[in-house]
């Protein structure tokens, strides 16, 4: 993630978008959710969103 991309990112992303943005697999993102490393926001039965800033902060710890 470079600064240019960081400034142009959306506030919330779905798992596929976040996976591409972070360069990790979707299964790894779901593993982090199960482990409590990151949180998600389920807005419908089919849509789960992640706060990009929150995820970045959590993964930098």
Short mmCIF file of C-alpha atoms in Angstrom, two decimals:
data_model
loop_
_atom_site.label_atom_id
_atom_site.label_comp_id
_atom_site.label_asym_id
_atom_site.label_seq_id
_atom_site.Cartn_x
_atom_site.Cartn_y
_atom_site.Cartn_z
CA UNK A 1 0.00 0.00 0.00
CA UNK A 2 1.54 3.26 -0.99
CA UNK A 3 0.44 6.75 0.06
CA UNK A 4 -1.16 7.53 -3.29
CA UNK A 5 -3.42 4.49 -3.11
CA UNK A 6 -4.15 5.12 0.54
CA UNK A 7 -5.45 8.62 -0.19
CA UNK A 8 -7.75 7.32 -2.93
CA UNK A 9 -9.28 4.39 -1.07
CA UNK A 10 -12.89 4.07 -0.13
CA UNK A 11 -13.84 4.23 3.54
CA UNK A 12 -15.54 0.81 3.41
CA UNK A 13 -14.78 -2.23 1.26
CA UNK A 14 -16.28 -5.65 0.74
CA UNK A 15 -14.10 -8.69 1.36
CA UNK A 16 -13.04 -9.10 -2.29
CA UNK A 17 -12.01 -5.46 -2.63
CA UNK A 18 -10.17 -5.55 0.69
CA UNK A 19 -8.39 -8.74 -0.33
CA UNK A 20 -7.05 -7.12 -3.50
CA UNK A 21 -6.20 -3.88 -1.69
CA UNK A 22 -4.20 -5.65 1.04
CA UNK A 23 -2.76 -8.35 -1.21
CA UNK A 24 -4.02 -11.20 0.98
CA UNK A 25 -6.59 -13.91 0.41
CA UNK A 26 -10.25 -13.66 1.33
CA UNK A 27 -9.87 -16.68 3.60
CA UNK A 28 -7.13 -14.85 5.50
CA UNK A 29 -9.44 -11.88 6.04
CA UNK A 30 -12.18 -14.17 7.39
CA UNK A 31 -9.60 -15.88 9.61
CA UNK A 32 -8.63 -12.49 11.05
CA UNK A 33 -12.32 -11.76 11.70
CA UNK A 34 -12.76 -15.09 13.53
CA UNK A 35 -9.59 -14.43 15.55
CA UNK A 36 -10.85 -10.96 16.49
CA UNK A 37 -7.95 -9.16 14.78
CA UNK A 38 -10.31 -7.15 12.57
CA UNK A 39 -14.02 -6.39 12.69
CA UNK A 40 -16.66 -6.34 10.00
CA UNK A 41 -20.04 -4.71 9.65
CA UNK A 42 -22.81 -6.90 8.24
CA UNK A 43 -25.28 -4.57 6.56
CA UNK A 44 -27.47 -7.25 4.99
CA UNK A 45 -27.56 -11.01 4.68
CA UNK A 46 -25.31 -10.78 1.62
CA UNK A 47 -23.15 -7.73 2.29
CA UNK A 48 -20.37 -7.42 4.85
CA UNK A 49 -18.22 -4.29 4.92
CA UNK A 50 -14.85 -3.52 6.44
CA UNK A 51 -13.69 -0.07 7.57
CA UNK A 52 -10.39 0.25 5.69
CA UNK A 53 -8.71 2.59 8.21
CA UNK A 54 -9.71 0.34 11.10
CA UNK A 55 -8.35 -2.75 9.33
CA UNK A 56 -5.06 -1.02 8.47
CA UNK A 57 -4.58 0.09 12.07
CA UNK A 58 -5.40 -3.37 13.41
CA UNK A 59 -2.97 -5.11 11.07
CA UNK A 60 -0.14 -2.69 11.87
CA UNK A 61 -0.22 -3.63 15.57
#
